[in-house]
Short mmCIF file of C-alpha atoms and ligand atoms in Angstrom, two decimals:
data_model
loop_
_atom_site.label_atom_id
_atom_site.label_comp_id
_atom_site.label_asym_id
_atom_site.label_seq_id
_atom_site.Cartn_x
_atom_site.Cartn_y
_atom_site.Cartn_z
CA MET U 1 0.00 0.00 0.00
CA SER U 2 1.42 3.36 -0.93
CA LYS U 3 1.41 6.16 1.60
CA ALA U 4 -0.67 9.25 0.84
CA PRO U 5 1.60 12.00 -0.45
CA HIS U 6 2.67 14.56 2.12
CA ILE U 7 0.72 17.79 1.69
CA TYR U 8 2.54 21.03 2.50
CA GLY U 9 1.06 23.50 4.95
CA ILE U 10 0.13 27.02 3.96
CA GLU U 11 3.24 28.55 5.61
CA THR U 12 5.45 26.32 3.43
CA LEU U 13 3.44 27.04 0.27
CA ALA U 14 3.61 30.80 0.94
CA ILE U 15 7.40 30.56 0.70
CA HIS U 16 7.96 27.83 -1.88
CA ALA U 17 4.99 27.33 -4.19
CA GLY U 18 5.82 28.07 -7.82
CA ALA U 19 9.48 28.95 -7.21
CA ARG U 20 12.69 27.01 -7.59
CA PRO U 21 16.31 28.11 -7.92
CA GLU U 22 16.97 29.85 -11.23
CA PRO U 23 18.52 27.11 -13.44
CA VAL U 24 21.38 29.07 -15.07
CA THR U 25 22.88 30.93 -12.10
CA GLY U 26 21.30 29.08 -9.17
CA ALA U 27 19.88 32.35 -7.84
CA ARG U 28 17.73 31.19 -4.92
CA ASN U 29 15.29 34.06 -4.91
CA THR U 30 12.99 34.60 -7.89
CA PRO U 31 14.72 37.10 -10.19
CA ILE U 32 12.90 40.12 -11.58
CA TYR U 33 12.78 39.21 -15.25
CA GLN U 34 12.64 42.80 -16.41
CA THR U 35 12.25 41.95 -20.06
CA THR U 36 9.59 42.64 -22.64
CA ALA U 37 10.22 39.70 -24.97
CA TYR U 38 11.89 36.27 -25.22
CA ALA U 39 14.03 34.88 -28.03
CA PHE U 40 12.48 32.02 -30.03
CA GLU U 41 14.50 28.84 -30.59
CA ASP U 42 13.50 28.78 -34.28
CA THR U 43 10.50 29.56 -36.48
CA ASP U 44 8.71 26.30 -35.60
CA HIS U 45 9.02 27.08 -31.89
CA ALA U 46 7.65 30.57 -32.54
CA ALA U 47 4.71 29.20 -34.52
CA ASP U 48 3.88 26.65 -31.78
CA LEU U 49 3.97 29.37 -29.14
CA PHE U 50 1.66 31.65 -31.10
CA ASN U 51 -0.78 28.78 -31.78
CA LEU U 52 -0.83 27.91 -28.03
CA GLN U 53 0.53 24.46 -28.94
CA THR U 54 3.42 24.74 -26.53
CA PHE U 55 3.94 26.66 -23.30
CA GLY U 56 6.60 29.31 -23.10
CA PHE U 57 7.24 33.00 -23.12
CA ILE U 58 6.56 35.32 -26.04
CA TYR U 59 5.90 38.80 -24.74
CA SER U 60 5.41 40.10 -21.20
CA ARG U 61 1.88 41.38 -21.81
CA LEU U 62 0.90 37.68 -21.87
CA THR U 63 3.40 35.92 -19.65
CA ASN U 64 6.55 36.75 -17.72
CA PRO U 65 8.64 34.34 -15.61
CA THR U 66 8.47 36.46 -12.43
CA VAL U 67 4.74 36.98 -12.80
CA ALA U 68 4.36 33.25 -13.53
CA VAL U 69 5.86 32.37 -10.12
CA LEU U 70 3.33 34.65 -8.44
CA GLU U 71 0.49 33.12 -10.46
CA GLU U 72 1.44 29.62 -9.39
CA ARG U 73 1.87 30.74 -5.78
CA VAL U 74 -1.53 32.41 -5.51
CA ALA U 75 -3.24 29.47 -7.25
CA SER U 76 -1.54 27.09 -4.84
CA LEU U 77 -2.47 29.09 -1.70
CA GLU U 78 -6.10 29.15 -2.80
CA GLY U 79 -6.08 25.45 -3.67
CA GLY U 80 -6.92 26.36 -7.28
CA ARG U 81 -5.86 24.88 -10.61
CA ALA U 82 -4.37 27.98 -12.26
CA ALA U 83 -4.20 31.76 -12.02
CA VAL U 84 -3.53 34.81 -14.11
CA CYS U 85 -2.22 38.04 -12.63
CA ALA U 86 -3.17 41.56 -13.67
CA ALA U 87 -2.05 45.13 -13.09
CA SER U 88 -4.58 45.67 -10.29
CA GLY U 89 -7.50 44.04 -8.54
CA HIS U 90 -9.92 45.88 -10.77
CA ALA U 91 -8.07 44.63 -13.84
CA ALA U 92 -8.41 41.06 -12.55
CA GLN U 93 -12.16 41.61 -12.15
CA PHE U 94 -12.32 42.90 -15.72
CA LEU U 95 -10.47 39.80 -17.00
CA ALA U 96 -12.93 37.55 -15.15
CA PHE U 97 -16.06 39.23 -16.48
CA PHE U 98 -14.78 39.74 -20.01
CA THR U 99 -14.12 36.01 -20.17
CA LEU U 100 -17.60 35.18 -18.85
CA LEU U 101 -19.96 37.70 -20.38
CA ASP U 102 -21.28 38.86 -23.72
CA PRO U 103 -23.09 42.19 -24.15
CA GLY U 104 -26.61 41.84 -22.74
CA ASP U 105 -25.55 39.31 -20.10
CA GLU U 106 -26.24 39.82 -16.41
CA PHE U 107 -24.69 38.91 -13.08
CA LEU U 108 -25.51 39.21 -9.39
CA ALA U 109 -23.25 40.95 -6.91
CA SER U 110 -23.42 41.43 -3.17
CA THR U 111 -24.31 44.94 -1.98
CA ASN U 112 -21.43 44.64 0.50
CA LEU U 113 -18.43 45.26 -1.71
CA TYR U 114 -15.42 47.51 -2.00
CA GLY U 115 -16.78 50.88 -3.20
CA GLY U 116 -14.68 50.79 -6.36
CA SER U 117 -16.21 47.45 -7.34
CA ILE U 118 -19.73 48.83 -6.92
CA THR U 119 -18.79 51.72 -9.22
CA GLN U 120 -17.06 49.43 -11.76
CA PHE U 121 -20.09 47.12 -11.89
CA SER U 122 -22.81 49.76 -11.92
CA HIS U 123 -21.31 52.27 -14.35
CA SER U 124 -18.34 51.16 -16.47
CA PHE U 125 -19.49 47.56 -16.95
CA LYS U 126 -22.93 48.81 -17.94
CA ARG U 127 -21.35 50.62 -20.89
CA LEU U 128 -20.06 47.25 -22.11
CA GLY U 129 -23.58 45.82 -21.90
CA TRP U 130 -22.90 43.81 -18.72
CA ASN U 131 -25.74 44.34 -16.26
CA CYS U 132 -25.24 43.86 -12.54
CA HIS U 133 -28.06 43.30 -10.06
CA PHE U 134 -27.06 44.02 -6.47
CA VAL U 135 -28.31 41.63 -3.82
CA ASP U 136 -28.34 41.90 -0.03
CA PRO U 137 -26.22 38.86 1.00
CA LYS U 138 -27.56 38.62 4.56
CA ASP U 139 -30.11 36.07 3.39
CA PRO U 140 -28.40 33.77 0.83
CA GLU U 141 -31.81 32.98 -0.69
CA ASN U 142 -31.90 36.57 -1.93
CA PHE U 143 -29.48 35.44 -4.65
CA ARG U 144 -31.81 32.70 -5.83
CA ARG U 145 -34.73 35.14 -5.94
CA ALA U 146 -32.71 37.64 -8.02
CA LEU U 147 -31.53 35.14 -10.66
CA THR U 148 -32.59 35.72 -14.25
CA PRO U 149 -32.01 33.48 -17.30
CA LYS U 150 -29.27 35.87 -18.47
CA CYS U 151 -27.32 35.74 -15.17
CA LYS U 152 -23.88 34.25 -15.76
CA ALA U 153 -22.20 34.69 -12.37
CA ILE U 154 -22.59 35.55 -8.69
CA PHE U 155 -19.93 37.83 -7.17
CA VAL U 156 -19.35 38.30 -3.43
CA GLU U 157 -16.65 39.32 -1.00
CA ALA U 158 -16.26 36.52 1.56
CA LEU U 159 -15.28 39.06 4.19
CA ALA U 160 -16.60 42.38 2.96
CA ASN U 161 -14.97 45.77 2.73
CA PRO U 162 -15.78 47.88 4.65
CA GLY U 163 -18.60 46.58 6.85
CA GLY U 164 -17.17 43.49 8.56
CA VAL U 165 -19.87 41.39 6.88
CA VAL U 166 -19.22 37.67 6.39
CA VAL U 167 -21.15 36.04 3.56
CA ASP U 168 -22.49 32.53 4.13
CA LEU U 169 -20.54 31.03 1.23
CA GLU U 170 -21.82 27.46 1.31
CA PRO U 171 -25.51 28.16 0.50
CA VAL U 172 -24.57 30.88 -2.01
CA ALA U 173 -22.28 28.37 -3.78
CA ALA U 174 -25.14 25.85 -3.83
CA ILE U 175 -27.45 28.43 -5.45
CA ALA U 176 -24.82 29.19 -8.11
CA LYS U 177 -24.34 25.48 -8.73
CA ASP U 178 -28.09 24.89 -9.16
CA ALA U 179 -28.16 27.74 -11.66
CA GLY U 180 -25.12 26.37 -13.53
CA ILE U 181 -23.13 29.59 -13.06
CA PRO U 182 -19.83 30.25 -11.29
CA LEU U 183 -19.54 31.82 -7.84
CA ILE U 184 -16.76 34.42 -7.92
CA VAL U 185 -15.31 35.40 -4.54
CA ASP U 186 -13.19 38.50 -3.99
CA ASN U 187 -10.91 37.13 -1.26
CA THR U 188 -8.83 40.28 -0.84
CA LEU U 189 -9.75 41.04 2.77
CA ALA U 190 -9.53 37.51 4.10
CA THR U 191 -6.58 36.23 2.04
CA PRO U 192 -6.20 32.46 1.57
CA TYR U 193 -4.55 32.30 4.99
CA LEU U 194 -7.82 33.16 6.74
CA CYS U 195 -10.40 31.83 4.26
CA ARG U 196 -10.31 29.37 1.35
CA PRO U 197 -13.50 29.97 -0.65
CA LEU U 198 -12.81 27.18 -3.18
CA GLU U 199 -13.22 24.68 -0.35
CA TRP U 200 -16.74 26.05 0.24
CA GLY U 201 -17.78 25.68 -3.39
CA ALA U 202 -16.59 28.89 -5.06
CA ASP U 203 -15.42 28.52 -8.68
CA LEU U 204 -13.30 31.62 -9.28
CA ILE U 205 -11.35 33.86 -6.91
CA VAL U 206 -10.25 37.41 -7.55
CA HIS U 207 -7.69 39.31 -5.51
CA SER U 208 -6.41 42.78 -5.19
CA THR U 209 -2.84 41.65 -4.41
CA THR U 210 -2.25 45.36 -3.72
CA LYS U 211 -3.53 44.73 -0.19
CA PHE U 212 -2.54 41.95 2.25
CA LEU U 213 -0.76 39.70 -0.28
CA SER U 214 1.86 42.28 -1.22
CA GLY U 215 1.27 43.50 2.31
CA HIS U 216 3.52 46.53 2.60
CA GLY U 217 1.67 49.18 0.61
CA THR U 218 4.25 49.03 -2.19
CA SER U 219 2.74 47.39 -5.27
CA MET U 220 -0.48 47.37 -7.26
CA GLY U 221 -1.65 44.02 -8.56
CA GLY U 222 -4.49 41.58 -9.04
CA ALA U 223 -5.04 37.87 -9.54
CA LEU U 224 -7.78 35.65 -10.95
CA VAL U 225 -7.76 32.02 -9.79
CA GLU U 226 -9.86 29.18 -11.18
CA SER U 227 -10.82 26.07 -9.24
CA GLY U 228 -10.65 23.82 -12.31
CA LYS U 229 -13.91 22.16 -11.24
CA PHE U 230 -16.54 24.21 -13.05
CA ASP U 231 -18.31 22.50 -15.96
CA TRP U 232 -18.46 25.21 -18.62
CA ALA U 233 -20.30 22.91 -21.06
CA ARG U 234 -23.20 21.85 -18.80
CA ASP U 235 -25.96 24.18 -20.06
CA GLY U 236 -24.41 25.88 -23.08
CA LYS U 237 -24.34 29.14 -21.12
CA PHE U 238 -20.71 29.96 -21.81
CA PRO U 239 -20.12 30.03 -25.56
CA THR U 240 -16.89 32.01 -24.94
CA MET U 241 -15.54 28.79 -23.38
CA THR U 242 -17.21 26.10 -25.48
CA GLU U 243 -17.44 27.51 -29.00
CA PRO U 244 -14.55 27.94 -31.45
CA ASP U 245 -12.72 31.23 -30.96
CA PRO U 246 -12.19 33.11 -34.24
CA ALA U 247 -9.30 35.02 -32.64
CA TYR U 248 -7.38 31.68 -32.34
CA HIS U 249 -8.15 29.91 -35.62
CA GLY U 250 -11.26 28.30 -34.17
CA LEU U 251 -9.66 26.92 -31.01
CA THR U 252 -12.19 25.88 -28.32
CA PHE U 253 -10.72 26.78 -24.93
CA TYR U 254 -12.62 24.34 -22.70
CA GLU U 255 -11.99 21.41 -25.03
CA MET U 256 -8.31 22.25 -25.54
CA PHE U 257 -7.28 23.22 -21.99
CA GLY U 258 -9.95 21.61 -19.80
CA ASP U 259 -9.62 22.45 -16.13
CA PHE U 260 -7.43 25.51 -16.76
CA GLY U 261 -9.30 26.66 -19.88
CA PHE U 262 -10.78 29.68 -18.17
CA THR U 263 -7.37 30.97 -17.12
CA MET U 264 -6.02 30.36 -20.63
CA LYS U 265 -8.88 32.28 -22.18
CA ALA U 266 -8.58 35.15 -19.68
CA ARG U 267 -4.86 35.38 -20.44
CA THR U 268 -4.72 34.82 -24.17
CA VAL U 269 -7.78 36.86 -25.09
CA ALA U 270 -8.72 39.38 -22.34
CA LEU U 271 -5.18 40.10 -21.13
CA ARG U 272 -3.74 39.97 -24.65
CA ASP U 273 -6.29 42.32 -26.17
CA PHE U 274 -6.83 44.79 -23.32
CA GLY U 275 -3.34 44.67 -21.86
CA PRO U 276 -3.58 45.18 -18.05
CA ALA U 277 -0.46 43.06 -17.38
CA MET U 278 1.29 43.04 -14.01
CA SER U 279 4.82 44.38 -14.04
CA PRO U 280 7.57 41.89 -13.12
CA THR U 281 8.84 44.25 -10.42
CA ASN U 282 5.43 44.40 -8.77
CA ALA U 283 5.24 40.61 -9.01
CA PHE U 284 8.59 40.38 -7.22
CA TYR U 285 7.42 42.62 -4.35
CA THR U 286 4.22 40.64 -4.11
CA ILE U 287 6.01 37.28 -4.04
CA THR U 288 8.26 38.62 -1.28
CA GLY U 289 5.23 39.91 0.62
CA ILE U 290 3.42 36.58 0.41
CA GLU U 291 6.34 34.76 2.02
CA SER U 292 5.44 36.37 5.35
CA LEU U 293 1.65 36.36 4.82
CA PRO U 294 0.89 33.76 7.52
CA VAL U 295 2.87 35.51 10.28
CA ARG U 296 1.62 38.93 9.23
CA MET U 297 -2.01 37.85 9.18
CA ASP U 298 -1.76 36.39 12.68
CA ARG U 299 -0.43 39.71 13.94
CA HIS U 300 -2.96 41.76 11.92
CA VAL U 301 -5.75 39.72 13.50
CA ALA U 302 -4.37 39.92 17.05
CA ASN U 303 -3.98 43.72 16.82
CA ALA U 304 -7.42 44.14 15.23
CA GLU U 305 -9.06 42.12 18.00
CA THR U 306 -7.35 44.31 20.62
CA VAL U 307 -8.32 47.58 18.92
CA ALA U 308 -11.91 46.46 18.25
CA ALA U 309 -12.42 45.48 21.89
CA PHE U 310 -10.96 48.82 23.03
CA LEU U 311 -13.26 50.82 20.73
CA GLU U 312 -16.29 48.81 21.80
CA GLY U 313 -15.67 50.00 25.35
CA HIS U 314 -15.04 53.66 24.41
CA LYS U 315 -17.67 56.26 25.25
CA ALA U 316 -17.23 58.24 21.99
CA VAL U 317 -17.99 55.11 19.96
CA ALA U 318 -21.59 54.14 19.13
CA TRP U 319 -20.89 50.72 17.61
CA VAL U 320 -18.10 48.51 16.25
CA SER U 321 -18.65 46.18 13.31
CA TYR U 322 -15.94 43.54 13.47
CA ALA U 323 -16.83 39.92 12.85
CA GLY U 324 -14.23 38.86 15.41
CA LEU U 325 -16.26 40.44 18.25
CA LYS U 326 -18.86 38.34 20.08
CA SER U 327 -21.32 41.22 19.65
CA SER U 328 -21.14 40.91 15.84
CA PRO U 329 -24.07 39.23 14.08
CA TYR U 330 -21.40 37.63 11.87
CA PHE U 331 -19.39 36.11 14.74
CA ASP U 332 -20.64 32.57 14.09
CA LEU U 333 -20.15 32.78 10.32
CA ALA U 334 -16.64 34.11 10.95
CA LYS U 335 -15.89 31.14 13.21
CA LYS U 336 -16.92 28.84 10.35
CA TYR U 337 -15.33 30.52 7.34
CA LEU U 338 -12.47 32.43 9.01
CA PRO U 339 -11.35 30.18 11.86
CA LYS U 340 -7.99 31.95 12.25
CA GLY U 341 -9.57 35.38 12.63
CA ALA U 342 -11.80 37.90 10.91
CA GLY U 343 -9.05 39.95 9.29
CA SER U 344 -7.94 43.42 10.27
CA VAL U 345 -10.25 45.76 8.34
CA PHE U 346 -13.38 46.89 10.13
CA THR U 347 -15.63 49.84 10.74
CA PHE U 348 -16.99 51.64 13.75
CA GLY U 349 -19.46 54.46 14.25
CA LEU U 350 -18.89 57.70 16.12
CA ARG U 351 -21.58 59.17 18.30
CA GLY U 352 -20.68 62.57 16.80
CA GLY U 353 -21.54 61.55 13.18
CA TYR U 354 -19.99 63.00 10.00
CA GLU U 355 -18.20 65.95 11.69
CA ALA U 356 -16.70 63.72 14.38
CA GLY U 357 -15.44 61.36 11.65
CA ILE U 358 -13.60 64.15 9.89
CA LYS U 359 -12.13 65.36 13.20
CA LEU U 360 -10.85 61.91 14.15
CA VAL U 361 -9.05 61.23 10.86
CA GLU U 362 -7.40 64.63 11.17
CA SER U 363 -6.23 64.22 14.77
CA VAL U 364 -4.60 60.77 14.77
CA ASN U 365 -0.80 60.63 14.49
CA LEU U 366 0.20 57.00 14.05
CA PHE U 367 -2.72 56.04 11.81
CA SER U 368 -2.31 57.25 8.22
CA HIS U 369 -5.33 58.87 6.62
CA LEU U 370 -5.46 57.27 3.20
CA ALA U 371 -7.47 55.05 0.87
CA ASN U 372 -5.77 51.70 1.21
CA ILE U 373 -5.92 48.58 3.35
CA GLY U 374 -3.62 45.69 4.13
CA ASP U 375 -0.47 47.67 4.85
CA THR U 376 2.02 46.99 7.68
CA ARG U 377 1.01 50.50 8.82
CA SER U 378 -2.36 51.15 10.46
CA LEU U 379 -4.67 53.13 8.24
CA ILE U 380 -7.79 55.19 8.87
CA LEU U 381 -10.45 56.40 6.48
CA HIS U 382 -13.81 58.10 6.51
CA PRO U 383 -15.50 56.22 3.60
CA ALA U 384 -18.44 58.63 3.21
CA SER U 385 -16.11 61.49 2.27
CA THR U 386 -13.62 59.38 0.24
CA THR U 387 -13.89 55.85 -1.24
CA HIS U 388 -17.68 55.70 -1.13
CA ARG U 389 -18.19 59.34 -2.11
CA GLN U 390 -19.39 58.50 -5.67
CA LEU U 391 -22.18 56.29 -4.38
CA THR U 392 -25.73 57.37 -3.65
CA ASP U 393 -26.79 57.70 0.03
CA GLU U 394 -28.72 54.48 -0.42
CA GLN U 395 -25.74 52.57 -1.86
CA ARG U 396 -23.52 53.96 0.91
CA ALA U 397 -25.89 52.78 3.61
CA ALA U 398 -26.20 49.36 1.96
CA ALA U 399 -22.42 49.05 1.72
CA GLY U 400 -21.97 49.92 5.41
CA ALA U 401 -20.42 53.31 4.67
CA GLY U 402 -22.84 55.77 6.26
CA PRO U 403 -21.83 59.31 7.40
CA ASP U 404 -20.71 58.32 10.94
CA VAL U 405 -18.60 55.36 9.78
CA ILE U 406 -14.82 55.15 10.21
CA ARG U 407 -12.84 52.37 8.56
CA LEU U 408 -9.63 51.03 10.05
CA SER U 409 -7.03 48.72 8.58
CA ILE U 410 -5.02 47.60 11.56
CA GLY U 411 -1.31 47.19 10.94
CA LEU U 412 1.53 45.45 12.70
CA GLU U 413 2.59 48.11 15.21
CA THR U 414 2.65 47.67 19.01
CA ALA U 415 -1.03 47.34 19.96
CA GLY U 416 -0.74 49.71 22.92
CA ASP U 417 0.53 52.48 20.65
CA LEU U 418 -2.53 52.11 18.41
CA LEU U 419 -4.86 52.31 21.40
CA ALA U 420 -3.10 55.42 22.73
CA ASP U 421 -3.33 57.15 19.34
CA LEU U 422 -7.03 56.43 18.93
CA ASP U 423 -7.71 57.43 22.54
CA GLN U 424 -6.12 60.85 22.09
CA GLY U 425 -7.85 61.26 18.70
CA LEU U 426 -11.23 60.49 20.21
CA ALA U 427 -10.59 62.83 23.16
CA THR U 428 -9.83 65.92 21.05
CA ARG U 429 -13.40 66.27 19.98
C1 PLP H 501 -8.72 47.37 -3.33
C2 PLP H 501 -9.76 46.37 -3.60
C3 PLP H 501 -10.15 46.06 -4.91
C4 PLP H 501 -9.55 46.75 -6.11
O1 PLP H 501 -8.20 46.43 -6.22
P1 PLP H 501 -7.11 47.42 -6.89
O2 PLP H 501 -5.85 46.65 -6.74
O3 PLP H 501 -7.14 48.69 -6.10
O4 PLP H 501 -7.55 47.62 -8.30
C5 PLP H 501 -11.11 45.10 -5.10
N1 PLP H 501 -11.68 44.47 -4.05
C6 PLP H 501 -11.34 44.75 -2.78
C7 PLP H 501 -12.00 44.01 -1.66
C8 PLP H 501 -10.38 45.70 -2.50
O5 PLP H 501 -10.05 45.96 -1.23
#
């Protein structure tokens, strides 16, 4: 009887997956292949590459060896089959939807999303003929009720930005499966260290690697991961996957590439023709960031739990919405889907409303007032006057970004220093 193969833990994968010493020099770290193009062996090799009959490098808009290491690493951390990286999280979302949808198609998205995603879906995507219906995820059945025959995907954030909302992934995945459409999860806030949506039935994952994966506020990037388990041919709903592609001499992506066909199509059509490629230097920073993801996330979570508990007991604070607090209506879902902690981005409300929010962000010293999350540094933001400014009052309220709301992204500093800074900021009012 043969022994089951040893399976590496996530800390090991974060350091090793996708990378090996560089074969010519032995360089142990992944080099930054800062090159645009790659020499062909001969004309036959070139022809095979262009026809997708062999794997290799042609031009860095499509593939680059540094970016390829990151792609394999993110796919491996998520437990997926393959991944394609992009210049930003929003670019990765574009690659996903361009590969899924034709003009006139529809999809469902959670109301609890990053503000930029709500804007991308409700305005720019609409101009391409892709129609998004927003659904309150608190009751998973809301997704089933909102389905239409033209719906080709359901999109949620497992742990949502900014409201500390945890979506019940398992029933939402079952609804998508019944409908024969993929569940896409934006796993940016949780990261694969805290939550692995593919294990709960998701089919595609998107990331803004800009945030916790790169982890130091240095590099924009995005990733799209496929599980390899979705049956694109089941109901004939995805002709982009199952019908011959005129842009590749009639090649049919699902038939040719099977369980990584979606990634191939996203790369060789959407990325090729629209061009939001990740730079090799950003891939390098992101690979380096991911190596410490597990230890960073543990510290992010520990600090966030300390700060959330402190704010909950503060008299200037009306409420705290952090799924890691017992008082949160999402505490039980967080225990299930995020057993190692509910991340480090959460919101709280000030008794003093909009004015008090502006005062607080202007009086803290250690917290940086800016529109980012997932940095080593602690960050503070008043969404109503910044990231969620373009939304209507209704959309803001639905997204958990009302006028009194402050968003924090807790960093890796000494917890007591964060408490002291917030305490003095709250006292100056
Ligand atoms: C930042 C963010 C995005 C967009 O990513 P960019 O890298 O800024 O394009 C998408 N989803 C979530 C949850 C985010 O936090």
